[in-house]
Short mmCIF file of C-alpha atoms in Angstrom, two decimals:
data_model
loop_
_atom_site.label_atom_id
_atom_site.label_comp_id
_atom_site.label_asym_id
_atom_site.label_seq_id
_atom_site.Cartn_x
_atom_site.Cartn_y
_atom_site.Cartn_z
CA MET A 1 143.93 104.99 109.12
CA ALA A 2 140.70 103.15 108.35
CA LYS A 3 140.54 99.49 107.97
CA ILE A 4 139.73 98.14 104.47
CA ASP A 5 137.71 94.96 104.16
CA SER A 6 139.36 93.28 100.90
CA GLU A 7 136.13 91.60 99.92
CA LEU A 8 134.19 93.03 97.12
CA SER A 9 130.71 94.44 97.82
CA ARG A 10 128.52 92.28 95.65
CA THR A 11 124.75 92.41 94.80
CA PHE A 12 122.36 89.65 93.86
CA SER A 13 122.88 90.10 90.21
CA GLU A 14 126.50 88.70 90.44
CA TYR A 15 125.44 85.32 91.60
CA LEU A 16 124.06 82.47 89.84
CA LEU A 17 122.81 79.01 91.41
CA LEU A 18 124.33 75.89 90.11
CA PRO A 19 121.90 73.18 89.78
CA ASN A 20 121.75 69.94 91.68
CA LEU A 21 120.31 66.68 90.93
CA THR A 22 116.40 66.87 90.81
CA THR A 23 114.75 63.63 91.68
CA ARG A 24 111.41 62.22 90.75
CA GLU A 25 109.69 63.39 93.85
CA MET A 26 110.72 66.76 93.58
CA GLY A 27 107.81 68.33 92.12
CA THR A 28 107.20 72.17 92.75
CA GLU A 29 103.75 70.95 94.33
CA ASN A 30 105.95 69.31 97.14
CA VAL A 31 107.97 72.47 97.91
CA SER A 32 107.14 73.98 101.42
CA LEU A 33 107.86 77.57 101.85
CA VAL A 34 107.04 77.74 105.44
CA THR A 35 109.80 79.67 107.46
CA PRO A 36 110.50 80.78 110.95
CA LEU A 37 109.65 84.38 111.76
CA ILE A 38 111.16 84.65 115.28
CA LYS A 39 114.09 83.12 117.33
CA PHE A 40 113.82 79.74 118.80
CA ARG A 41 115.86 76.81 119.94
CA LYS A 42 116.39 74.97 116.59
CA GLY A 43 116.49 71.13 117.12
CA GLU A 44 114.77 71.44 120.51
CA GLU A 45 111.76 72.86 119.51
CA GLU A 46 109.48 74.22 116.67
CA CYS A 47 109.35 77.96 115.83
CA PRO A 48 106.31 79.32 117.64
CA MET A 49 105.61 81.76 114.66
CA GLN A 50 106.14 80.72 111.22
CA LEU A 51 105.34 82.39 107.97
CA ASN A 52 103.47 80.41 105.28
CA ILE A 53 105.50 82.24 102.64
CA PRO A 54 108.81 84.01 103.08
CA MET A 55 107.63 87.49 102.34
CA VAL A 56 106.82 90.61 104.53
CA SER A 57 106.23 93.90 103.37
CA ALA A 58 108.30 97.18 104.09
CA ILE A 59 107.63 99.42 106.83
CA MET A 60 106.91 102.43 104.46
CA GLN A 61 103.90 104.87 103.92
CA SER A 62 103.71 104.08 100.26
CA VAL A 63 103.38 100.27 101.01
CA SER A 64 102.23 98.98 104.44
CA GLY A 65 98.63 100.09 105.50
CA ASP A 66 95.87 97.93 106.49
CA ARG A 67 94.86 96.76 103.14
CA MET A 68 98.38 95.57 102.68
CA ALA A 69 98.26 93.87 106.06
CA ILE A 70 95.03 92.11 105.29
CA GLY A 71 95.99 91.12 101.63
CA LEU A 72 99.49 89.79 102.46
CA ALA A 73 98.46 87.90 105.76
CA ARG A 74 95.86 86.05 103.38
CA ALA A 75 98.60 85.09 101.14
CA GLY A 76 100.53 83.70 104.00
CA GLY A 77 103.06 86.48 104.77
CA LEU A 78 102.87 89.51 107.04
CA ALA A 79 102.93 93.11 106.74
CA PHE A 80 104.55 95.70 109.13
CA VAL A 81 102.15 98.56 109.42
CA PHE A 82 104.17 101.88 108.97
CA ASN A 83 104.84 104.07 111.87
CA SER A 84 105.61 107.25 110.23
CA GLN A 85 102.11 108.61 111.32
CA PRO A 86 100.37 109.58 114.58
CA ILE A 87 100.11 106.58 117.26
CA GLU A 88 96.23 106.63 116.87
CA SER A 89 96.05 106.13 113.07
CA GLN A 90 98.43 103.43 113.12
CA CYS A 91 96.60 101.62 115.87
CA GLU A 92 93.30 102.10 113.64
CA MET A 93 95.17 100.41 110.88
CA VAL A 94 96.12 97.42 113.06
CA VAL A 95 92.49 97.21 114.50
CA ARG A 96 90.97 97.27 110.94
CA ALA A 97 93.42 94.42 109.99
CA LYS A 98 92.75 92.25 113.04
CA LYS A 99 89.05 92.63 112.84
CA TYR A 100 88.97 91.44 108.90
CA LYS A 101 86.98 88.36 108.22
CA ALA A 102 87.45 86.80 104.92
CA GLY A 103 84.70 87.87 102.78
CA PHE A 104 83.42 90.70 105.17
CA VAL A 105 84.55 94.04 103.37
CA SER A 106 84.60 97.32 105.24
CA SER A 107 82.71 99.91 102.98
CA ASP A 108 85.28 102.28 101.45
CA SER A 109 82.53 104.35 99.50
CA ASN A 110 80.07 106.03 101.74
CA LEU A 111 77.90 109.16 101.19
CA LYS A 112 75.03 110.99 102.99
CA PRO A 113 71.31 111.22 101.72
CA ASP A 114 71.64 114.94 100.87
CA ASP A 115 74.89 114.61 98.86
CA LYS A 116 74.53 114.66 94.99
CA LEU A 117 74.63 112.28 91.95
CA SER A 118 77.92 114.20 91.19
CA ASP A 119 79.45 113.07 94.57
CA ILE A 120 78.45 109.38 93.49
CA LEU A 121 80.28 109.71 90.13
CA ARG A 122 83.27 111.40 92.03
CA LEU A 123 83.53 108.63 94.28
CA LYS A 124 83.17 106.08 91.86
CA GLU A 125 86.05 107.37 89.84
CA LYS A 126 88.25 107.62 93.07
CA THR A 127 87.57 104.04 94.22
CA GLY A 128 86.50 102.14 91.19
CA HIS A 129 83.49 100.81 93.27
CA SER A 130 79.96 101.29 92.04
CA THR A 131 78.20 100.26 95.43
CA VAL A 132 77.69 103.15 97.73
CA ALA A 133 76.56 102.75 101.33
CA ILE A 134 74.41 105.88 101.99
CA THR A 135 74.63 106.44 105.93
CA ASP A 136 73.33 109.13 108.21
CA ASP A 137 76.73 110.51 108.75
CA GLY A 138 78.24 109.47 105.40
CA SER A 139 80.83 107.09 107.40
CA ALA A 140 81.58 103.44 106.94
CA ASN A 141 79.84 102.70 110.41
CA GLY A 142 77.10 105.16 110.37
CA LYS A 143 73.44 104.10 110.25
CA LEU A 144 72.41 102.71 107.02
CA LEU A 145 69.77 104.59 105.20
CA GLY A 146 70.01 103.18 101.84
CA ILE A 147 72.32 101.76 98.83
CA VAL A 148 73.35 103.05 95.54
CA THR A 149 74.40 100.98 92.81
CA SER A 150 74.91 101.78 88.96
CA ARG A 151 71.50 100.28 88.59
CA ASP A 152 69.87 103.19 90.31
CA TYR A 153 70.58 106.07 87.88
CA ARG A 154 71.42 106.81 84.36
CA VAL A 155 73.79 109.82 84.04
CA SER A 156 72.10 110.81 80.67
CA ARG A 157 68.64 111.04 82.29
CA LEU A 158 69.38 112.48 85.91
CA SER A 159 70.91 115.91 86.86
CA ARG A 160 74.24 115.68 88.54
CA GLU A 161 72.59 118.16 91.13
CA THR A 162 69.99 115.59 91.95
CA ALA A 163 70.20 114.50 95.83
CA ILE A 164 71.00 110.82 96.48
CA LYS A 165 67.80 110.42 98.56
CA GLU A 166 65.75 110.87 95.37
CA PHE A 167 67.23 107.79 93.43
CA MET A 168 68.74 105.55 96.23
CA THR A 169 67.26 102.15 97.27
CA PRO A 170 66.02 103.04 100.62
CA ILE A 171 66.79 100.55 103.46
CA SER A 172 63.20 99.28 103.66
CA GLU A 173 64.03 97.71 100.28
CA VAL A 174 67.50 96.66 101.12
CA VAL A 175 68.15 93.05 101.91
CA TYR A 176 70.77 92.90 104.77
CA GLY A 177 72.34 90.37 107.21
CA GLU A 178 72.81 90.80 111.01
CA GLU A 179 76.37 91.16 112.75
CA GLY A 180 77.34 87.72 113.67
CA ILE A 181 76.30 86.11 110.60
CA SER A 182 78.74 83.33 109.06
CA LEU A 183 80.06 83.94 105.50
CA SER A 184 78.43 81.03 104.38
CA GLU A 185 75.03 82.20 105.75
CA ALA A 186 75.73 85.45 104.00
CA ASN A 187 76.26 83.89 100.76
CA ASP A 188 73.11 81.91 101.05
CA ILE A 189 71.14 85.00 101.23
CA ILE A 190 72.95 86.70 98.31
CA TRP A 191 72.16 83.54 96.11
CA GLU A 192 68.69 83.26 97.41
CA HIS A 193 67.57 86.79 96.68
CA LYS A 194 69.89 87.26 93.58
CA ILE A 195 71.57 90.22 94.76
CA ASN A 196 75.06 91.25 94.13
CA GLN A 197 75.98 92.52 97.82
CA LEU A 198 74.64 92.26 101.16
CA PRO A 199 75.30 94.96 103.83
CA ILE A 200 75.95 93.61 107.48
CA LEU A 201 74.32 95.76 110.29
CA ASP A 202 74.50 95.74 113.99
CA LYS A 203 71.50 95.85 116.29
CA GLU A 204 71.23 99.65 115.90
CA GLY A 205 71.29 99.64 112.20
CA ARG A 206 74.90 100.75 111.56
CA MET A 207 77.18 99.51 108.82
CA VAL A 208 79.53 96.73 109.78
CA ALA A 209 80.66 95.38 106.58
CA PHE A 210 79.69 94.24 102.88
CA VAL A 211 79.60 90.81 101.44
CA PHE A 212 79.80 90.78 97.77
CA ARG A 213 78.67 88.03 95.29
CA LYS A 214 82.02 88.49 93.11
CA ASP A 215 83.91 87.65 96.10
CA TYR A 216 82.42 84.09 96.64
CA ASP A 217 84.91 82.21 94.63
CA ARG A 218 87.85 84.32 95.79
CA HIS A 219 86.93 83.50 99.46
CA LYS A 220 86.27 79.98 99.27
CA GLU A 221 89.83 78.72 100.01
CA ASN A 222 93.02 80.37 101.53
CA PRO A 223 94.97 77.73 102.68
CA ALA A 224 98.10 79.54 103.37
CA GLU A 225 96.50 82.45 105.54
CA PHE A 226 98.97 83.40 108.39
CA LEU A 227 96.60 83.21 111.23
CA ASP A 228 96.74 83.67 115.21
CA ASP A 229 95.38 81.36 117.63
CA HIS A 230 91.96 83.00 117.42
CA LYS A 231 91.77 82.69 113.70
CA ARG A 232 92.48 86.21 113.03
CA LEU A 233 95.08 87.52 110.47
CA MET A 234 98.51 88.30 111.87
CA VAL A 235 99.42 91.72 111.75
CA GLY A 236 103.12 93.26 112.40
CA ALA A 237 103.82 96.98 113.06
CA GLY A 238 106.69 99.35 112.82
CA ILE A 239 108.13 101.09 116.03
CA ASN A 240 110.86 103.68 116.09
CA THR A 241 113.50 104.63 118.59
CA HIS A 242 111.82 108.01 119.86
CA ASP A 243 108.27 107.51 120.94
CA TYR A 244 108.43 103.86 121.71
CA MET A 245 107.30 104.20 125.14
CA ASP A 246 103.95 105.44 124.05
CA ARG A 247 103.75 103.77 120.74
CA VAL A 248 104.50 100.11 121.79
CA PRO A 249 101.66 99.83 124.49
CA ALA A 250 99.35 101.33 122.06
CA LEU A 251 100.03 98.95 119.35
CA ILE A 252 99.77 95.90 121.66
CA GLU A 253 96.82 97.05 122.98
CA ALA A 254 95.36 97.29 119.37
CA GLY A 255 96.23 93.63 118.87
CA ALA A 256 99.60 94.07 116.80
CA ASP A 257 101.32 90.55 116.92
CA VAL A 258 104.73 91.40 115.93
CA LEU A 259 106.87 94.55 116.10
CA CYS A 260 110.01 95.58 114.28
CA VAL A 261 112.19 98.70 114.92
CA ASP A 262 112.23 100.64 111.72
CA SER A 263 115.76 102.23 111.41
CA SER A 264 118.21 102.84 108.58
CA ASP A 265 120.96 101.48 110.85
CA GLY A 266 120.26 99.27 113.71
CA PHE A 267 123.81 99.20 115.29
CA SER A 268 122.91 101.74 117.97
CA GLU A 269 122.33 102.17 121.62
CA TRP A 270 118.94 103.63 120.85
CA GLN A 271 117.72 100.46 119.32
CA LYS A 272 119.12 98.42 122.29
CA ASP A 273 116.95 100.68 124.67
CA THR A 274 113.98 100.27 122.49
CA LEU A 275 114.43 96.25 122.55
CA ASP A 276 115.03 96.48 126.23
CA PHE A 277 111.88 98.63 126.99
CA VAL A 278 109.57 95.85 124.85
CA HIS A 279 111.18 92.97 126.61
CA GLU A 280 110.94 94.58 130.27
CA HIS A 281 107.29 95.57 129.87
CA TYR A 282 105.89 92.71 127.87
CA GLY A 283 108.05 89.76 128.57
CA PRO A 284 111.63 88.42 126.81
CA ASP A 285 109.67 86.55 124.44
CA PHE A 286 107.45 89.04 122.96
CA PRO A 287 108.40 89.15 119.14
CA VAL A 288 110.24 92.33 118.05
CA GLY A 289 112.72 92.55 115.34
CA GLY A 290 115.77 94.75 114.94
CA GLY A 291 117.95 96.26 112.13
CA ASN A 292 119.15 97.06 109.87
CA VAL A 293 122.78 95.68 109.73
CA VAL A 294 125.24 94.59 107.28
CA ASP A 295 128.00 92.79 109.03
CA GLU A 296 129.05 90.42 112.08
CA LYS A 297 129.32 93.31 114.66
CA GLY A 298 125.73 94.53 114.00
CA PHE A 299 124.30 91.18 114.00
CA ARG A 300 126.05 90.32 117.52
CA PHE A 301 124.78 93.58 119.01
CA LEU A 302 121.10 93.01 118.16
CA ALA A 303 121.43 89.39 118.99
CA GLU A 304 122.66 90.13 122.27
CA ALA A 305 120.23 92.94 122.76
CA GLY A 306 117.44 90.25 122.39
CA ALA A 307 116.20 91.04 118.68
CA SER A 308 113.67 88.31 117.66
CA PHE A 309 114.76 88.52 114.21
CA ILE A 310 117.23 90.80 112.50
CA LYS A 311 116.96 92.61 109.16
CA VAL A 312 119.89 92.90 106.85
CA GLY A 313 120.48 95.72 104.41
CA ILE A 314 121.55 99.25 104.16
CA GLY A 315 121.26 101.29 101.07
CA GLY A 316 120.08 98.40 98.77
CA GLY A 317 116.29 99.47 98.27
CA SER A 318 115.24 100.90 94.86
CA ILE A 319 114.02 103.88 96.69
CA CYS A 320 116.96 104.40 98.83
CA ILE A 321 119.97 106.93 98.38
CA THR A 322 121.75 106.27 101.71
CA ARG A 323 124.81 105.09 100.10
CA GLU A 324 125.17 107.91 97.89
CA GLN A 325 124.33 110.61 100.39
CA LYS A 326 126.19 109.19 103.50
CA GLY A 327 128.73 106.51 102.00
CA ILE A 328 127.36 103.81 104.32
CA GLY A 329 126.16 100.57 103.28
CA ARG A 330 127.07 97.42 101.75
CA GLY A 331 126.19 95.41 98.65
CA GLN A 332 123.23 93.28 99.63
CA ALA A 333 124.48 89.86 98.77
CA SER A 334 127.92 90.45 100.67
CA ALA A 335 125.94 91.81 103.55
CA LEU A 336 123.65 88.71 103.81
CA LEU A 337 126.33 86.19 103.54
CA ALA A 338 128.47 87.78 106.06
CA VAL A 339 125.56 88.14 108.60
CA ALA A 340 124.32 84.60 107.84
CA ALA A 341 127.75 83.10 108.46
CA GLU A 342 127.84 85.10 111.98
CA ARG A 343 124.15 83.92 112.58
CA ASP A 344 125.27 80.43 112.07
CA ARG A 345 128.23 80.74 114.35
CA TYR A 346 125.81 82.28 117.15
CA PHE A 347 123.45 79.31 116.85
CA GLU A 348 126.41 76.99 117.47
CA GLU A 349 127.47 78.69 120.45
CA THR A 350 124.19 79.22 121.89
CA GLY A 351 121.50 76.73 120.17
CA VAL A 352 119.30 80.05 119.52
CA TYR A 353 118.61 80.51 115.97
CA ILE A 354 117.64 83.92 114.98
CA PRO A 355 115.93 84.25 111.65
CA LEU A 356 117.30 86.78 109.12
CA CYS A 357 115.03 89.09 106.99
CA SER A 358 117.00 90.44 103.86
CA ASP A 359 115.66 93.76 103.25
CA GLY A 360 116.49 95.38 100.03
CA GLY A 361 118.44 94.70 96.77
CA ILE A 362 115.50 92.43 95.25
CA VAL A 363 115.18 93.49 91.69
CA TYR A 364 113.99 90.33 89.81
CA ASP A 365 111.90 87.45 91.33
CA TYR A 366 114.98 85.10 91.08
CA HIS A 367 116.70 87.30 93.63
CA MET A 368 114.35 86.30 96.16
CA ALA A 369 115.57 82.69 95.73
CA LEU A 370 119.16 83.91 95.97
CA ALA A 371 118.42 85.69 99.18
CA LEU A 372 116.88 82.56 100.78
CA ALA A 373 119.80 80.38 99.49
CA MET A 374 122.45 82.81 101.15
CA GLY A 375 120.84 82.76 104.54
CA ALA A 376 117.97 84.68 104.74
CA ASP A 377 114.62 83.16 106.13
CA PHE A 378 112.37 85.72 104.49
CA VAL A 379 112.56 88.72 102.46
CA MET A 380 111.24 92.33 103.09
CA LEU A 381 110.04 94.09 99.76
CA GLY A 382 108.87 97.61 99.24
CA ARG A 383 108.87 98.27 95.36
CA TYR A 384 107.48 94.77 94.92
CA PHE A 385 104.33 95.45 97.03
CA ALA A 386 103.94 99.11 96.27
CA ARG A 387 102.81 97.96 92.54
CA PHE A 388 99.49 96.34 93.77
CA ASP A 389 96.11 97.33 94.39
CA GLU A 390 96.58 96.81 98.13
CA SER A 391 99.25 99.37 98.63
CA PRO A 392 98.29 103.00 99.89
CA GLY A 393 99.81 104.88 96.89
CA ARG A 394 97.41 106.40 94.29
CA THR A 395 97.18 104.48 90.77
CA LEU A 396 97.97 107.05 87.94
CA SER A 397 98.11 107.23 84.18
CA VAL A 398 101.52 108.68 83.15
CA ASN A 399 102.29 108.87 79.55
CA GLY A 400 99.72 106.43 78.70
CA ASN A 401 101.04 103.78 81.43
CA TYR A 402 99.29 102.95 84.71
CA VAL A 403 101.72 103.61 87.58
CA LYS A 404 101.46 103.68 91.24
CA GLU A 405 103.21 106.24 93.64
CA TYR A 406 106.14 105.01 95.62
CA TRP A 407 108.22 107.18 97.90
CA GLY A 408 111.01 106.17 100.51
CA GLU A 409 110.72 106.71 104.09
CA GLY A 410 113.87 109.03 103.89
CA SER A 411 112.38 111.09 101.14
CA GLU A 412 110.97 114.88 101.84
CA ARG A 413 107.45 113.60 101.17
CA ALA A 414 107.49 110.95 104.00
CA ARG A 415 109.23 113.45 106.45
CA ASN A 416 110.21 110.48 108.64
CA TRP A 417 112.38 112.41 110.96
CA GLN A 418 111.94 109.64 113.54
CA ARG A 419 114.12 107.17 111.20
CA TYR A 420 116.60 109.73 110.02
CA GLU A 421 118.61 112.01 112.14
CA SER A 422 119.32 114.47 109.47
CA VAL A 423 117.13 117.21 110.77
CA GLY A 424 117.75 120.92 111.51
CA ASP A 425 116.73 123.31 113.99
CA ASP A 426 113.58 124.28 112.33
CA GLY A 427 112.43 120.78 112.15
CA GLN A 428 113.37 120.35 108.45
CA MET A 429 115.47 117.47 106.91
CA LEU A 430 118.80 118.62 106.09
CA PHE A 431 119.06 116.00 103.36
CA ALA A 432 116.96 113.13 101.73
CA GLU A 433 117.78 109.53 101.88
CA GLY A 434 115.05 108.42 99.60
CA VAL A 435 113.30 109.65 96.73
CA ASP A 436 109.82 110.23 95.42
CA SER A 437 108.95 108.01 92.31
CA TYR A 438 106.32 105.84 90.47
CA VAL A 439 106.48 102.17 89.79
CA PRO A 440 104.56 100.20 87.12
CA TYR A 441 100.94 98.99 88.26
CA ALA A 442 100.72 95.52 88.45
CA GLY A 443 97.21 94.36 89.65
CA LYS A 444 96.21 92.30 92.67
CA LEU A 445 98.75 91.05 95.22
CA LYS A 446 97.73 87.51 95.30
CA ASP A 447 98.01 86.96 91.34
CA ASN A 448 101.66 88.53 91.43
CA VAL A 449 102.74 86.69 94.73
CA ASP A 450 101.58 83.25 93.49
CA LYS A 451 103.63 84.01 90.24
CA SER A 452 106.94 84.90 92.19
CA LEU A 453 106.63 82.02 94.66
CA ALA A 454 106.24 79.49 91.65
CA LYS A 455 109.49 80.81 90.33
CA VAL A 456 111.28 80.44 93.67
CA SER A 457 109.64 77.01 94.00
CA ALA A 458 110.89 75.96 90.64
CA THR A 459 114.47 77.31 91.34
CA MET A 460 114.49 75.24 94.61
CA VAL A 461 113.63 72.11 92.89
CA SER A 462 116.35 72.77 90.35
CA CYS A 463 118.72 72.96 93.22
CA GLY A 464 117.35 69.57 94.73
CA ALA A 465 115.51 71.00 97.69
CA LEU A 466 112.03 70.76 98.96
CA THR A 467 112.52 73.31 101.91
CA ILE A 468 114.25 76.77 102.42
CA ASP A 469 116.29 74.99 105.41
CA GLU A 470 117.45 72.21 102.71
CA PHE A 471 117.94 74.75 100.17
CA GLN A 472 120.38 76.65 102.27
CA LYS A 473 122.14 73.49 102.87
CA LYS A 474 122.69 72.45 99.28
CA ALA A 475 122.73 75.59 97.39
CA ARG A 476 126.11 76.00 95.33
CA MET A 477 126.68 79.27 93.63
CA VAL A 478 129.34 81.01 91.22
CA VAL A 479 130.20 84.53 90.79
CA VAL A 480 129.28 85.92 87.19
CA SER A 481 131.05 88.35 84.98
CA PRO A 482 129.51 91.39 83.41
CA THR A 483 129.56 89.67 80.06
CA SER A 484 127.65 86.31 81.47
CA ILE A 485 125.07 88.58 82.94
CA VAL A 486 124.36 89.90 79.30
CA GLU A 487 124.49 86.34 78.06
CA GLY A 488 121.85 85.30 80.74
CA GLY A 489 119.02 87.63 78.90
CA ALA A 490 117.71 87.43 75.50
CA HIS A 491 120.54 88.54 73.06
CA ASP A 492 121.43 88.80 69.52
CA VAL A 493 118.01 88.41 68.37
CA ILE A 494 115.26 90.71 67.18
CA ARG A 495 112.29 90.17 69.85
CA LYS A 496 108.78 90.22 68.81
CA ASP A 497 107.43 92.05 71.66
CA THR A 498 109.64 95.31 71.24
#
């Protein structure tokens, strides 16, 4: 008969932290959220790759594209560009993120001179941007022939059928900068000529990027940026256990700094084969994470297979229905506590510290703090990041509320058969392990991340800790009852905001 684990499968919401003494020097401004990303010999050397904030984005179509990679790395975290797409397009996303330079924005609004005013209006509605580059081929890298801004036309006085070339500002009248110019020099030109945008062109007159006046303040300081040795943004990429022999070389050639095997269940020989391939061809130190696991055996398996970090969690994501479809998984808190204990035992035996990534189960901001206290070095978030401007999902108005599309990698929409094995002879998924949904639109990534991490820092201070390592050593927790959960929120009052 089956072996039964007598421990309850618990979630983050079933725990609360007990406060410790907060000393005078423990202000939130003194908290450090720097955390190791990959394994290292703790106590003997410093981790060669450290996140500046303990957040990475999920390997999902609706979460991690090149815009998320740029936005999250600038905030100090890391995005893993999703792999449920052709190798070529995933590599293109990695390249765009690695080529990004703060303040230099690739144009996402481009048309040809023979297009019409109606095309301008349609594009503006789609992107929300009023500046349109007019190039010979209508691409972001075509030869620039002119620019259209909202000052170049009045809808009430111009037919929607009017060709763009009739009202655009021609290149002869456009102030531009040459490729290689610094951001400081570009901003000087913008202020000197009293313009709102400066196109950057190569020697052949082809578009390279835009620099916008409105971005000046936004790009002055980003002290937490996660950068490589060449001052480029760090970019992660997901891989699978099917086409890794082709995908891995292409992604590394494109510039991916870290890889992570995207699998709902990492306790498998296929995952070991994938890790072996990476380390055999790119060296034992090339960073590649493994997962997902929920217990001691799964951790040991991936640790011995050479995983640089290990993801913990099966079925805890807001979009995931693996547990109800297959009966596989474990409450995220229980899984994390068990794996963290085994990670610490492994460290005592070998001297090698393998960071843990808590993947799933985060509903509230304080759950991030709980995950860190329970042993996670960083958290992987899907729903959280899907709400922001930087995610790939469309922003829609549903019942008067702005939302963003969010779908799971196990959903019919994602059709990620390389992650889930439930595929019939005709190539169709036999059953889904994720759903297609909406999440409330929340605006810009940085604004939300700053707020969430301010809460995490405040929690750490209340627990008498200024670093994540200290937090884990000092944290004290209690299990809460259902009624104390109710007590923890507003109750027995009539709230003014309802």
